[in-house]
PDB file of C-alpha atoms in Angstrom:
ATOM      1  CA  UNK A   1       0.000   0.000   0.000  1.00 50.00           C
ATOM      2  CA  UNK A   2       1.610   3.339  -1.107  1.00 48.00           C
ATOM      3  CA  UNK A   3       0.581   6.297   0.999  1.00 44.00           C
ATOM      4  CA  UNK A   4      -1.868   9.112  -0.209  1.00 44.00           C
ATOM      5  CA  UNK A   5      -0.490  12.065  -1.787  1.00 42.00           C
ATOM      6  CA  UNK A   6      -1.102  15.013   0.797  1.00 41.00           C
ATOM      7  CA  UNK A   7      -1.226  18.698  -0.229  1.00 41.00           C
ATOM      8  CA  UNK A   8      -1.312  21.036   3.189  1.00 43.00           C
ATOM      9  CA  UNK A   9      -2.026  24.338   2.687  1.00 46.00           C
ATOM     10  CA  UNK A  10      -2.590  27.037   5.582  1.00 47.00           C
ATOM     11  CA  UNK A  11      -4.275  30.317   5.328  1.00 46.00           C
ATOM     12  CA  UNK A  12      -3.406  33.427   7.376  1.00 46.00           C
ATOM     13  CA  UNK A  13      -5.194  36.448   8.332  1.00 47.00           C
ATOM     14  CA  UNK A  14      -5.304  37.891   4.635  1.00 46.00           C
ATOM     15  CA  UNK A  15      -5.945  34.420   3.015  1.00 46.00           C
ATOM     16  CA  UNK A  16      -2.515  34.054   1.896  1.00 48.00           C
ATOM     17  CA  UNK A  17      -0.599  30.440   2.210  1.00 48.00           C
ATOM     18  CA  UNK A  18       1.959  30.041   4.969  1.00 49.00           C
ATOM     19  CA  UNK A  19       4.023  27.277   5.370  1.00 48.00           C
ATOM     20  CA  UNK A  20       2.298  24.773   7.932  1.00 47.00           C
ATOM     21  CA  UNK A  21       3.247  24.223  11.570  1.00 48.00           C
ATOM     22  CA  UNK A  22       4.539  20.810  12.887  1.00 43.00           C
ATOM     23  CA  UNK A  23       2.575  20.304  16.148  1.00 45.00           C
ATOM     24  CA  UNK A  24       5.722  21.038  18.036  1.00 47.00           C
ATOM     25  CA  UNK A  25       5.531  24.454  16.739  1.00 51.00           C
ATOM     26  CA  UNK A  26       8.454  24.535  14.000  1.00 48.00           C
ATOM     27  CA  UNK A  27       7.634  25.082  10.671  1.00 46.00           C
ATOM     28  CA  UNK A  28       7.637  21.886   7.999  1.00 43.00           C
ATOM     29  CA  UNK A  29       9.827  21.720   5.542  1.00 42.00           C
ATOM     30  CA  UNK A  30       8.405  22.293   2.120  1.00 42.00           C
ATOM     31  CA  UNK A  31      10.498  21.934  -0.979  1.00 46.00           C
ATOM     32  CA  UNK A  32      11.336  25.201  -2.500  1.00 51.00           C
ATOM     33  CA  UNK A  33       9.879  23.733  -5.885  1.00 61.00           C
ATOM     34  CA  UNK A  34       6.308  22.096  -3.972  1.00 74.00           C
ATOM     35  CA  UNK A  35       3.294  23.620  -5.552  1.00 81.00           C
ATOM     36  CA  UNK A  36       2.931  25.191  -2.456  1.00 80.00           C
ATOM     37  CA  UNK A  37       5.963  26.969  -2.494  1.00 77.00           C
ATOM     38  CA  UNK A  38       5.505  28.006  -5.827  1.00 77.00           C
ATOM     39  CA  UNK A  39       1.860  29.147  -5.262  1.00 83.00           C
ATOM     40  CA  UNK A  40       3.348  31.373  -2.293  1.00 84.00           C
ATOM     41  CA  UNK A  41       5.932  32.683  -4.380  1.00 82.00           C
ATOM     42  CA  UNK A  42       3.889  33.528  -7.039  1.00 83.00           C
ATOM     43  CA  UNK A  43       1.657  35.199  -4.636  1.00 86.00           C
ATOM     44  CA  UNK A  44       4.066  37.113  -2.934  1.00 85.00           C
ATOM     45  CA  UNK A  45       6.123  38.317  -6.756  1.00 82.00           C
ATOM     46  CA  UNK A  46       2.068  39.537  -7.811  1.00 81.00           C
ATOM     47  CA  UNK A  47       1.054  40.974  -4.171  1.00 83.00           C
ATOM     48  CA  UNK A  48       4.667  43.362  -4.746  1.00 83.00           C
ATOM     49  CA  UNK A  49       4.273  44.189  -7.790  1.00 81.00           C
ATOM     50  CA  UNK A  50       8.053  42.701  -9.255  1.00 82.00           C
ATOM     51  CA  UNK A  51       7.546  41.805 -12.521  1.00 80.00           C
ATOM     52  CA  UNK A  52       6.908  45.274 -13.680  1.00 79.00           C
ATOM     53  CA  UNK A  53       8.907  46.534 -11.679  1.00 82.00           C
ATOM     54  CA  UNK A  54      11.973  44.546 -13.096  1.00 84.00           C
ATOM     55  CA  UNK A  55      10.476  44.690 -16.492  1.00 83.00           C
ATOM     56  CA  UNK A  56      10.738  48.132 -16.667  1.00 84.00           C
ATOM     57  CA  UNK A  57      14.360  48.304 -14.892  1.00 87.00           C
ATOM     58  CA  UNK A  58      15.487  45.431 -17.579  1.00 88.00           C
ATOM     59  CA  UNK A  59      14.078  47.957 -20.279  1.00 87.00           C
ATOM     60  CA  UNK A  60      16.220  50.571 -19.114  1.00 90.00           C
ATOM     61  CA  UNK A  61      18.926  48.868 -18.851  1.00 91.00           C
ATOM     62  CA  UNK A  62      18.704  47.284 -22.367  1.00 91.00           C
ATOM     63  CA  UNK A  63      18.444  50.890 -23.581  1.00 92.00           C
ATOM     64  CA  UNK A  64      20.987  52.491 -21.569  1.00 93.00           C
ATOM     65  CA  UNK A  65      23.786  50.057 -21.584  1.00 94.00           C
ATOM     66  CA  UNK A  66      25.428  51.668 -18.934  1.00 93.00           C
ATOM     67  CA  UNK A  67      29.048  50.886 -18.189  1.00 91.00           C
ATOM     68  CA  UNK A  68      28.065  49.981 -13.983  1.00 91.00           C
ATOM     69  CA  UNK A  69      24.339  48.281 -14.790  1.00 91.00           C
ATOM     70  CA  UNK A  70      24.350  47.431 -11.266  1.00 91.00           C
ATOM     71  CA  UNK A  71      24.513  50.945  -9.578  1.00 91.00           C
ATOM     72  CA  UNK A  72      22.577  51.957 -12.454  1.00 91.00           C
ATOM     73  CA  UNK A  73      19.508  49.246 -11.598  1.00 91.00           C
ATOM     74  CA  UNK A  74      19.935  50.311  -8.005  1.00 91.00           C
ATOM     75  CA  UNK A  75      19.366  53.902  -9.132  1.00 90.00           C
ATOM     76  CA  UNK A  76      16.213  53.341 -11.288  1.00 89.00           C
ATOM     77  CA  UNK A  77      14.395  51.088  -8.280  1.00 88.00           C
ATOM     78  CA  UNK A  78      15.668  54.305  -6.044  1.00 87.00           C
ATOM     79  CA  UNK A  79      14.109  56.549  -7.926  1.00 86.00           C
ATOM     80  CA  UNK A  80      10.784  55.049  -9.881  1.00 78.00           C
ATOM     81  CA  UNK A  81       9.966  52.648  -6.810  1.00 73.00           C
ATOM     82  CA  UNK A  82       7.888  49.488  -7.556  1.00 64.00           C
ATOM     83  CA  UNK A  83       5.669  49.940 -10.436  1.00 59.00           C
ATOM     84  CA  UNK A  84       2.335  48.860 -10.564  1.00 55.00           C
ATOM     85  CA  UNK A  85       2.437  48.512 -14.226  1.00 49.00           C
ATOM     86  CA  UNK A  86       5.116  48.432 -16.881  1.00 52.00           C
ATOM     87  CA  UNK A  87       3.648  48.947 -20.352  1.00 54.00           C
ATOM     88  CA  UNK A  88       2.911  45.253 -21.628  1.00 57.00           C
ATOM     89  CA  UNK A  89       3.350  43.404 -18.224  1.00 57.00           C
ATOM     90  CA  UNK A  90       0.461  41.873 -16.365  1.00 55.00           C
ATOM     91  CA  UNK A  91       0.556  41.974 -12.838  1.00 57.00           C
ATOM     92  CA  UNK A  92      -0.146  37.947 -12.579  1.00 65.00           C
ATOM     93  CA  UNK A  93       3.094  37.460 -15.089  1.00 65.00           C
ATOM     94  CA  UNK A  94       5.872  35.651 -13.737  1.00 73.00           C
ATOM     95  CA  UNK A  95       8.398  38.213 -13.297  1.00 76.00           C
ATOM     96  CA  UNK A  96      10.993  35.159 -14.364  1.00 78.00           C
ATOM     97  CA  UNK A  97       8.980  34.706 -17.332  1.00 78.00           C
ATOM     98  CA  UNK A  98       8.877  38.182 -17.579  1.00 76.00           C
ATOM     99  CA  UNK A  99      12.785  39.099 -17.819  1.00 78.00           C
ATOM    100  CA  UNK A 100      13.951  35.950 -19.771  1.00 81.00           C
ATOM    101  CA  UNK A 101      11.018  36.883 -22.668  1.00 83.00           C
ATOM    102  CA  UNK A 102      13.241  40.153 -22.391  1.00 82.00           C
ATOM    103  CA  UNK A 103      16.599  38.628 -23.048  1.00 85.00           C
ATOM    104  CA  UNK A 104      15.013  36.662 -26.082  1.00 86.00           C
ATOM    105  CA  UNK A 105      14.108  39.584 -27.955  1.00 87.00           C
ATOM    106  CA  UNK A 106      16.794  41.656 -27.424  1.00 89.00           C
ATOM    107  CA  UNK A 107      19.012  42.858 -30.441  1.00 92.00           C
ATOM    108  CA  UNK A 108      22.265  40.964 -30.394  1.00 94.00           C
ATOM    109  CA  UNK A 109      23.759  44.236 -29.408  1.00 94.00           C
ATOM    110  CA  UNK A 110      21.748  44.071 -26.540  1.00 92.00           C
ATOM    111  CA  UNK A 111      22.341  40.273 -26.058  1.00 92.00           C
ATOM    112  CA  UNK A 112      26.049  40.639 -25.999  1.00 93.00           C
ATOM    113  CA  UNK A 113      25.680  43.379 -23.106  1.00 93.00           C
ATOM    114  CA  UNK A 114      23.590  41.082 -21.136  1.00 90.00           C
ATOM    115  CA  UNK A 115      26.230  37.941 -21.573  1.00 92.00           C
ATOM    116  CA  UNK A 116      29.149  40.990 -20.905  1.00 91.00           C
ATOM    117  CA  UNK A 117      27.451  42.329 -18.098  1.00 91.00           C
ATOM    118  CA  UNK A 118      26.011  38.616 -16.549  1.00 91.00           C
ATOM    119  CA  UNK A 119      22.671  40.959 -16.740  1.00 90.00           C
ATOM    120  CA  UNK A 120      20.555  37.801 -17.241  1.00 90.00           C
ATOM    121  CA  UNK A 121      22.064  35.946 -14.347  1.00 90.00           C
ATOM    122  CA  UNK A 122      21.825  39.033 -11.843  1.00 91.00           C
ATOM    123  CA  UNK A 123      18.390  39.176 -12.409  1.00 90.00           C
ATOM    124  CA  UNK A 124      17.615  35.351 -12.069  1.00 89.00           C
ATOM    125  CA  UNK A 125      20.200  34.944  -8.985  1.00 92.00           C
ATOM    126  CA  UNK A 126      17.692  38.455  -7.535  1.00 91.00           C
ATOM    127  CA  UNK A 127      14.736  36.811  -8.331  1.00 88.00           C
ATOM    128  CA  UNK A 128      15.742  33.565  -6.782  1.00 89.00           C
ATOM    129  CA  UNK A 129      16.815  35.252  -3.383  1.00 91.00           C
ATOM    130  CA  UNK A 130      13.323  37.225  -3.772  1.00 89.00           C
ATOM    131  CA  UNK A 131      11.484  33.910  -4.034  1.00 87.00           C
ATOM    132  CA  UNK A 132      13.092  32.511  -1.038  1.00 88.00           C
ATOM    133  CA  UNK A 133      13.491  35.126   1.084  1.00 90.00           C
ATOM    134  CA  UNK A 134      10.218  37.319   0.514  1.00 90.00           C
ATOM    135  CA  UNK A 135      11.039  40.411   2.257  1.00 92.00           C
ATOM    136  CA  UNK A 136       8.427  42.534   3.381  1.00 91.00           C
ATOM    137  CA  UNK A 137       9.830  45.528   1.881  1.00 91.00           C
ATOM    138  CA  UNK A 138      10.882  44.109  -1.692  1.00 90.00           C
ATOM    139  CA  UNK A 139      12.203  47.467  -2.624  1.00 89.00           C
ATOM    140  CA  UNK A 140      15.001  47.842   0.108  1.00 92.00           C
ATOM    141  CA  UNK A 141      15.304  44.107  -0.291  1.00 92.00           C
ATOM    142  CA  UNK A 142      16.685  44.705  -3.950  1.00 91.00           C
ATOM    143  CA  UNK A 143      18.492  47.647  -3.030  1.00 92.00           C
ATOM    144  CA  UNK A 144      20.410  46.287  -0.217  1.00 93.00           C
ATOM    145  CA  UNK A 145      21.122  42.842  -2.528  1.00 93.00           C
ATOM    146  CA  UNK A 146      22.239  44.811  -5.176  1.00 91.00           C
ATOM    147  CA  UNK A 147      24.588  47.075  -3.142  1.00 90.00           C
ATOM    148  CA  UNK A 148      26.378  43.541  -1.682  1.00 91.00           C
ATOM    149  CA  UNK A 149      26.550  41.605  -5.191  1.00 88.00           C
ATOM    150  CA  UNK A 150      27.510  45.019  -6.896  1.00 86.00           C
ATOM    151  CA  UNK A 151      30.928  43.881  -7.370  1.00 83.00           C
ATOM    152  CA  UNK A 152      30.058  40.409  -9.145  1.00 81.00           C
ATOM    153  CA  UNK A 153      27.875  41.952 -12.096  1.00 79.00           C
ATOM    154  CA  UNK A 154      29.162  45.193 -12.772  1.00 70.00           C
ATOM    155  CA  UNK A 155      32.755  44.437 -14.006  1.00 70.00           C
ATOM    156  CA  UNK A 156      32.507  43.116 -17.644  1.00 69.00           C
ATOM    157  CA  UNK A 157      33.177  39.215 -18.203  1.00 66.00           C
ATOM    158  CA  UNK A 158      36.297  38.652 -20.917  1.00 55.00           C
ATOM    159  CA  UNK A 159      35.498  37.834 -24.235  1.00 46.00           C
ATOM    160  CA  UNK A 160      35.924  34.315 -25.484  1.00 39.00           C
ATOM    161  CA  UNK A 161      37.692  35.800 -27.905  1.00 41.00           C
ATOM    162  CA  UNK A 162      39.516  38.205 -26.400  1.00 42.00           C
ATOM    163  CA  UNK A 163      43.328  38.792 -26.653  1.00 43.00           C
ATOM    164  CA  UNK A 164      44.893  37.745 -23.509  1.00 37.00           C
ATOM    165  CA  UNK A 165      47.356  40.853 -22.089  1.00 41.00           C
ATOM    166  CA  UNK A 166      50.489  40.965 -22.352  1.00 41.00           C
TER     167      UNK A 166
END
């Protein structure tokens, strides 16, 4: 006999799923990639508004090219805030979704600033601490990961091709 396939989810005060409680009070471990987890996360990316929020940072990135994207991101969330909308982004898109349909339809001039840059993976390795961590202030969340992981994105990657120095 196999046992059942249980699903748990909990509700709190604003009817939004929590991880459940063991009875000795700790919470139970839920794999990051349960439905649950995903279900929370997806809440918690649509309840803060991130994907067009980081849409429209990713945008102006993309256009700008600037030669520190990092400070630069940090600047734009600084100053705009979190959206509520961003042009063609719904507010129930997955903000993942949302910035890799971005980096497919970039120009390859674009393309080869986001491999240069590692624009693609800053925003997935963000997303991912988002996901897991879901700060109640998103905003000084991003600015305060982006200020420690400055360093790692905003010097250029060599070239494959690149002449080594000399």
């Amino acid at each position: 006999m196999t046992a059942p396939n249980i699903s748990i989810e909990v509700l709190n005060e604003h009817d939004t799923v929590v991880p459940p409680k063991s009875p000795s009070g700790g919470t139970v471990h839920v794999e990051s990639s349960s439905p649950l987890m995903l279900r929370q996360a997806k809440e918690y990316f649509k309840s803060n508004n991130i994907a067009p929020s980081l849409a429209a940072v990713v945008d102006k990135v993309l256009q700008e090219k600037p030669t520190h994207p990092v400070t630069y991101m940090a600047g734009i969330l600084r100053t705009q805030g979190i959206l509520e909308t961003a042009g063609d982004v719904s507010l129930d898109a997955d903000p993942r979704d949302v910035v890799h349909q971005r980096f497919r339809s970039a120009t390859p001039e674009e393309k080869e600033y986001v491999e240069q840059y590692r624009i693609q993976s800053l925003c997935t390795d963000l997303l991912k601490q988002l996901k897991d961590e879901r700060p109640e202030d998103p905003l000084e969340y991003c600015l305060t990961w982006l200020r420690w992981n400055r360093a790692h994105y905003n010097e250029p990657t060599e070239s494959a091709d690149a002449e080594p120095e000399k």
